[in-house]
Amino acid sequence: MQSTSKCRFCNLVTVGSTRIQSLFPPQVVTAEVDPTVVEEKILHPAEEALVSSAVPKRRREFAAGRACARAALAELGKAAGPILSGVRNEPRWPEGVIGSITHTNGYCAAAVASEDAIRSVGLDVERSDSMPRELWSYICTNEEFEWLSGWPQDDIGSLVKLIFCVKECVYKCQYPITHEFLDFLDVEIAFNNKQEGFVAKIVDKTHIKKQLGSSLEGRCFVDDGFVHSGMVLVRK
Ligand SMILES: CC(C)(COP(=O)(O)OP(=O)(O)OC[C@H]1O[C@@H](n2cnc3c(N)ncnc32)[C@H](O)[C@@H]1OP(=O)(O)O)[C@@H](O)C(=O)NCCC(=O)NCCS
């Protein structure tokens, strides 16, 4: 399904052969763009109304996210009208589609899939700079601090950034199913040896575990100044 191409509507967005595609199975279509090159005029009036009072950077990032979402949806063969936002800011996808959007300084991407194939998608990309020390305890559980203690002191801030990115990805993936806010300490992450894959565990909150199932796994990597994480929940 995926190809190396620019979107047929907007020559700025890359569809298919993106830096984030390796995070996902082939049923997921990804698109990416540098948000600084996207113009707000790509927005539908109803989308524009959602960010009319926002600062220019936010309006541009929102437009870039919608541009990526539309390009990925077109590749999936799904027509997209306005993609509005729900009560907790989650994107409201066209019927039969699920997806996720991320934007950070210099990068924006979306991942979408047909609901028949995939139950939910989560995607998050952050700059790979070090997480300030005063935030570590809001983000990491005791188990995660235990894991971090095995690393050189100079690496820990970047690893906390990776944990942060993965937790935001888990949050975006679980929200469309549970409609619940989760705090960073409600989720615990364990990485594989090379930090290319992760397993997320919901701490307590039995009702959420029941809704999501036991297998919360995803992929992540750090490259070229960015931390990337993605996951899907598959249909049984
Ligand atoms: C919602 C949140 C995860 C967004 O992450 P972020 O790094 O700040 O921003 P990103 O650019 O990567 O993602 C923003 C996009 O996420 C999507 N998003 C926002 N809220 C969402 C939700 N509740 N569910 C799914 N997707 C959501 C939107 O598409 C948004 O972009 P848009 O407003 O332009 O449409 C974050 O702001 C937040 O509220 N975090 C607290 C909850 C959390 O992460 N808990 C972690 C433990 S699970």
CSV table of C-alpha atoms and ligand atoms in Angstrom, one decimal:
chain,number,residue,atom,x,y,z
A,1,MET,CA,0.0,0.0,0.0
A,2,GLN,CA,2.8,2.4,0.9
A,3,SER,CA,4.9,4.2,-1.7
A,4,THR,CA,7.6,6.9,-1.8
A,5,SER,CA,5.7,9.9,-2.9
A,6,LYS,CA,4.5,13.4,-2.3
A,7,CYS,CA,0.8,13.8,-1.6
A,8,ARG,CA,-1.1,14.2,-4.8
A,9,PHE,CA,-3.0,17.3,-3.4
A,10,CYS,CA,-0.2,19.0,-1.6
A,11,ASN,CA,3.3,18.5,-2.9
A,12,LEU,CA,4.9,19.3,0.5
A,13,VAL,CA,3.7,16.2,2.4
A,14,THR,CA,5.5,12.9,2.1
A,15,VAL,CA,3.3,9.9,2.2
A,16,GLY,CA,4.4,6.3,2.8
A,17,SER,CA,8.2,6.5,2.9
A,18,THR,CA,8.4,8.5,6.1
A,19,ARG,CA,10.8,8.4,9.0
A,20,ILE,CA,8.0,7.0,11.2
A,21,GLN,CA,6.7,4.2,8.9
A,22,SER,CA,9.0,1.6,10.6
A,23,LEU,CA,7.0,2.2,13.9
A,24,PHE,CA,3.9,0.6,12.4
A,25,PRO,CA,2.6,-2.5,10.6
A,26,PRO,CA,1.9,-2.0,6.8
A,27,GLN,CA,-1.8,-1.5,7.3
A,28,VAL,CA,-1.0,1.9,8.8
A,29,VAL,CA,-0.5,4.8,6.4
A,30,THR,CA,1.9,7.6,7.5
A,31,ALA,CA,2.5,11.1,6.3
A,32,GLU,CA,5.0,13.8,7.4
A,33,VAL,CA,5.8,17.4,6.7
A,34,ASP,CA,8.0,20.2,7.9
A,35,PRO,CA,5.3,22.4,9.6
A,36,THR,CA,7.0,25.6,8.7
A,37,VAL,CA,6.2,25.1,5.0
A,38,VAL,CA,2.5,24.5,5.4
A,39,GLU,CA,0.1,27.4,4.9
A,40,GLU,CA,-3.0,27.8,7.0
A,41,LYS,CA,-5.2,28.1,3.9
A,42,ILE,CA,-5.3,24.3,3.6
A,43,LEU,CA,-7.7,24.3,6.5
A,44,HIS,CA,-11.5,23.9,6.1
A,45,PRO,CA,-13.4,26.8,7.5
A,46,ALA,CA,-14.7,24.6,10.4
A,47,GLU,CA,-11.1,23.6,11.2
A,48,GLU,CA,-9.9,27.1,10.9
A,49,ALA,CA,-12.5,28.2,13.5
A,50,LEU,CA,-10.9,25.8,16.0
A,51,VAL,CA,-7.6,27.7,16.0
A,52,SER,CA,-8.8,31.2,15.1
A,53,SER,CA,-7.6,32.7,18.4
A,54,ALA,CA,-4.4,30.6,18.7
A,55,VAL,CA,-0.9,32.0,18.2
A,56,PRO,CA,0.5,31.7,14.6
A,57,LYS,CA,2.8,28.8,15.6
A,58,ARG,CA,-0.1,26.7,16.9
A,59,ARG,CA,-2.2,27.5,13.8
A,60,ARG,CA,0.6,26.5,11.5
A,61,GLU,CA,1.2,23.2,13.4
A,62,PHE,CA,-2.5,22.5,13.4
A,63,ALA,CA,-2.7,23.0,9.7
A,64,ALA,CA,0.4,20.8,9.2
A,65,GLY,CA,-1.3,18.0,11.2
A,66,ARG,CA,-4.4,18.3,9.1
A,67,ALA,CA,-2.4,18.3,5.9
A,68,CYS,CA,-0.6,15.1,6.9
A,69,ALA,CA,-3.9,13.5,8.0
A,70,ARG,CA,-5.6,14.3,4.7
A,71,ALA,CA,-2.6,13.0,2.7
A,72,ALA,CA,-2.6,9.8,4.6
A,73,LEU,CA,-6.4,9.4,4.4
A,74,ALA,CA,-6.2,9.9,0.6
A,75,GLU,CA,-3.6,7.2,0.3
A,76,LEU,CA,-5.9,5.0,2.3
A,77,GLY,CA,-8.7,5.8,-0.2
A,78,LYS,CA,-10.8,7.7,2.3
A,79,ALA,CA,-12.2,11.0,1.5
A,80,ALA,CA,-11.7,13.6,4.3
A,81,GLY,CA,-13.9,16.5,5.1
A,82,PRO,CA,-12.9,18.7,8.0
A,83,ILE,CA,-11.1,16.8,10.8
A,84,LEU,CA,-12.4,18.5,13.9
A,85,SER,CA,-11.4,18.0,17.5
A,86,GLY,CA,-13.2,16.2,20.3
A,87,VAL,CA,-13.7,17.3,24.0
A,88,ARG,CA,-10.1,16.4,25.0
A,89,ASN,CA,-8.6,17.6,21.7
A,90,GLU,CA,-8.5,14.2,20.1
A,91,PRO,CA,-8.9,14.3,16.3
A,92,ARG,CA,-12.4,13.2,15.1
A,93,TRP,CA,-11.6,10.9,12.2
A,94,PRO,CA,-14.0,10.1,9.4
A,95,GLU,CA,-16.2,7.0,9.9
A,96,GLY,CA,-14.3,3.8,9.7
A,97,VAL,CA,-10.9,5.3,10.2
A,98,ILE,CA,-8.6,5.7,13.3
A,99,GLY,CA,-5.4,7.6,13.5
A,100,SER,CA,-3.0,9.9,15.4
A,101,ILE,CA,-1.3,13.2,14.9
A,102,THR,CA,1.9,14.7,16.3
A,103,HIS,CA,3.8,17.9,15.9
A,104,THR,CA,7.0,19.3,17.4
A,105,ASN,CA,9.5,22.0,16.4
A,106,GLY,CA,10.4,21.2,12.8
A,107,TYR,CA,8.4,18.1,12.3
A,108,CYS,CA,4.8,17.0,12.0
A,109,ALA,CA,3.2,13.6,11.1
A,110,ALA,CA,0.0,11.6,11.1
A,111,ALA,CA,-0.7,7.9,11.0
A,112,VAL,CA,-4.0,6.5,10.0
A,113,ALA,CA,-5.6,3.1,9.3
A,114,SER,CA,-8.9,1.5,8.5
A,115,GLU,CA,-10.8,0.5,11.6
A,116,ASP,CA,-11.4,-2.9,10.1
A,117,ALA,CA,-7.7,-3.6,10.3
A,118,ILE,CA,-6.5,-1.8,13.5
A,119,ARG,CA,-8.3,-0.8,16.7
A,120,SER,CA,-6.3,2.2,17.6
A,121,VAL,CA,-3.1,4.0,16.7
A,122,GLY,CA,-0.8,6.2,18.8
A,123,LEU,CA,2.1,8.4,17.5
A,124,ASP,CA,4.3,10.9,19.2
A,125,VAL,CA,7.5,12.7,18.1
A,126,GLU,CA,9.6,15.0,20.4
A,127,ARG,CA,12.9,16.8,20.1
A,128,SER,CA,15.5,14.5,21.5
A,129,ASP,CA,17.0,17.0,23.9
A,130,SER,CA,17.3,16.2,27.6
A,131,MET,CA,14.2,16.3,29.8
A,132,PRO,CA,14.8,18.9,32.6
A,133,ARG,CA,15.6,17.2,35.9
A,134,GLU,CA,12.8,18.9,37.8
A,135,LEU,CA,10.3,17.1,35.6
A,136,TRP,CA,11.6,13.5,36.0
A,137,SER,CA,9.5,12.6,39.0
A,138,TYR,CA,6.3,13.7,37.3
A,139,ILE,CA,7.1,11.4,34.4
A,140,CYS,CA,8.8,8.3,35.8
A,141,THR,CA,7.6,5.6,38.2
A,142,ASN,CA,9.8,3.9,40.8
A,143,GLU,CA,10.4,0.9,38.4
A,144,GLU,CA,11.5,3.3,35.6
A,145,PHE,CA,13.9,5.1,38.0
A,146,GLU,CA,15.3,1.7,38.9
A,147,TRP,CA,16.0,1.0,35.2
A,148,LEU,CA,17.4,4.5,34.7
A,149,SER,CA,19.8,4.0,37.6
A,150,GLY,CA,21.7,1.5,35.5
A,151,TRP,CA,22.7,4.2,33.0
A,152,PRO,CA,25.4,6.8,33.0
A,153,GLN,CA,24.2,10.1,34.6
A,154,ASP,CA,24.7,12.0,31.4
A,155,ASP,CA,22.2,9.8,29.5
A,156,ILE,CA,19.4,9.9,31.9
A,157,GLY,CA,17.7,13.2,30.8
A,158,SER,CA,17.5,11.9,27.2
A,159,LEU,CA,16.1,8.5,28.4
A,160,VAL,CA,13.4,10.3,30.4
A,161,LYS,CA,12.6,12.2,27.2
A,162,LEU,CA,12.1,8.8,25.5
A,163,ILE,CA,9.9,7.6,28.3
A,164,PHE,CA,7.9,10.8,28.0
A,165,CYS,CA,7.4,10.4,24.3
A,166,VAL,CA,6.4,6.8,24.6
A,167,LYS,CA,3.8,7.6,27.3
A,168,GLU,CA,2.3,10.4,25.2
A,169,CYS,CA,2.0,7.8,22.4
A,170,VAL,CA,0.3,5.4,24.7
A,171,TYR,CA,-2.1,8.1,25.9
A,172,LYS,CA,-3.1,9.0,22.3
A,173,CYS,CA,-3.6,5.3,21.4
A,174,GLN,CA,-5.7,4.5,24.5
A,175,TYR,CA,-7.9,7.6,24.6
A,176,PRO,CA,-10.2,6.9,21.7
A,177,ILE,CA,-11.1,3.6,23.4
A,178,THR,CA,-11.3,4.5,27.0
A,179,HIS,CA,-12.1,8.3,26.8
A,180,GLU,CA,-10.0,8.6,30.0
A,181,PHE,CA,-7.2,10.9,31.0
A,182,LEU,CA,-4.2,9.0,32.2
A,183,ASP,CA,-1.4,10.6,34.3
A,184,PHE,CA,2.2,9.8,33.4
A,185,LEU,CA,2.5,7.7,36.6
A,186,ASP,CA,-0.5,5.6,35.5
A,187,VAL,CA,1.6,4.0,32.8
A,188,GLU,CA,4.9,2.1,33.2
A,189,ILE,CA,7.3,1.5,30.3
A,190,ALA,CA,9.8,-1.3,29.9
A,191,PHE,CA,12.1,-1.2,26.9
A,192,ASN,CA,13.8,-4.0,25.0
A,193,ASN,CA,17.6,-4.1,25.0
A,194,LYS,CA,18.2,-1.6,22.3
A,195,GLN,CA,15.3,0.8,23.2
A,196,GLU,CA,13.7,0.0,19.9
A,197,GLY,CA,10.6,-1.6,21.3
A,198,PHE,CA,8.5,-1.1,24.5
A,199,VAL,CA,5.8,-2.7,26.5
A,200,ALA,CA,3.5,-0.4,28.4
A,201,LYS,CA,1.8,-1.5,31.6
A,202,ILE,CA,-1.2,0.3,33.0
A,203,VAL,CA,-0.6,0.7,36.8
A,204,ASP,CA,-3.8,0.0,38.7
A,205,LYS,CA,-6.9,1.2,36.9
A,206,THR,CA,-8.3,-2.3,36.3
A,207,HIS,CA,-11.2,-1.0,34.2
A,208,ILE,CA,-8.8,0.5,31.7
A,209,LYS,CA,-6.7,-2.6,31.5
A,210,LYS,CA,-9.8,-4.6,30.7
A,211,GLN,CA,-10.7,-2.2,27.8
A,212,LEU,CA,-7.2,-2.2,26.3
A,213,GLY,CA,-6.2,-5.8,26.7
A,214,SER,CA,-2.9,-7.0,28.0
A,215,SER,CA,-0.7,-6.5,24.9
A,216,LEU,CA,0.3,-2.8,24.8
A,217,GLU,CA,3.4,-2.9,22.7
A,218,GLY,CA,5.1,-0.4,20.4
A,219,ARG,CA,8.2,0.8,18.8
A,220,CYS,CA,10.5,3.7,19.2
A,221,PHE,CA,13.8,5.2,18.0
A,222,VAL,CA,16.0,8.2,18.4
A,223,ASP,CA,17.4,9.7,15.2
A,224,ASP,CA,18.5,13.0,13.8
A,225,GLY,CA,17.4,15.2,16.8
A,226,PHE,CA,14.0,13.5,17.3
A,227,VAL,CA,12.5,10.8,19.5
A,228,HIS,CA,9.8,8.8,17.8
A,229,SER,CA,7.3,6.4,19.2
A,230,GLY,CA,4.3,4.5,17.7
A,231,MET,CA,2.0,1.8,18.7
A,232,VAL,CA,-1.2,0.1,17.5
A,233,LEU,CA,-3.9,-2.0,19.2
A,234,VAL,CA,-4.9,-4.8,16.9
A,235,ARG,CA,-8.3,-6.4,16.5
A,236,LYS,CA,-8.4,-9.9,18.0
B,1,LIG,C1,-2.5,15.2,24.4
B,1,LIG,C2,-1.0,15.1,24.5
B,1,LIG,C3,-0.6,13.7,24.7
B,1,LIG,C4,-0.4,15.7,23.2
B,1,LIG,O1,1.0,15.5,23.2
B,1,LIG,P1,2.0,16.6,22.8
B,1,LIG,O2,3.4,16.1,22.8
B,1,LIG,O3,1.7,17.8,23.8
B,1,LIG,O4,1.6,17.2,21.4
B,1,LIG,P2,1.7,16.5,20.0
B,1,LIG,O5,1.9,17.5,19.0
B,1,LIG,O6,2.6,15.3,19.9
B,1,LIG,O7,0.2,15.9,19.8
B,1,LIG,C5,-0.9,16.8,19.7
B,1,LIG,C6,-1.9,16.1,18.9
B,1,LIG,O8,-2.4,15.0,19.7
B,1,LIG,C7,-3.7,14.7,19.4
B,1,LIG,N1,-4.4,14.6,20.6
B,1,LIG,C8,-4.7,15.6,21.6
B,1,LIG,N2,-5.4,15.0,22.6
B,1,LIG,C9,-5.6,13.8,22.3
B,1,LIG,C10,-6.4,12.7,22.9
B,1,LIG,N3,-7.0,12.9,24.1
B,1,LIG,N4,-6.4,11.5,22.3
B,1,LIG,C11,-5.8,11.3,21.2
B,1,LIG,N5,-5.1,12.2,20.5
B,1,LIG,C12,-5.0,13.5,21.1
B,1,LIG,C13,-4.2,15.9,18.6
B,1,LIG,O9,-4.3,15.5,17.2
B,1,LIG,C14,-3.2,16.9,18.8
B,1,LIG,O10,-2.9,17.8,17.6
B,1,LIG,P3,-4.1,18.8,17.1
B,1,LIG,O11,-4.6,19.5,18.3
B,1,LIG,O12,-3.3,19.7,16.2
B,1,LIG,O13,-5.1,17.9,16.4
B,1,LIG,C15,-0.5,15.9,25.7
B,1,LIG,O14,-0.7,17.3,25.5
B,1,LIG,C16,-1.1,15.6,27.0
B,1,LIG,O15,-2.2,16.1,27.4
B,1,LIG,N6,-0.5,14.7,27.9
B,1,LIG,C17,-1.0,14.4,29.2
B,1,LIG,C18,-1.5,13.0,29.2
B,1,LIG,C19,-0.4,12.0,29.0
B,1,LIG,O16,0.4,12.1,28.1
B,1,LIG,N7,-0.4,11.0,29.8
B,1,LIG,C20,0.7,10.1,29.7
B,1,LIG,C21,0.4,8.8,30.3
B,1,LIG,S1,-0.6,7.8,29.4
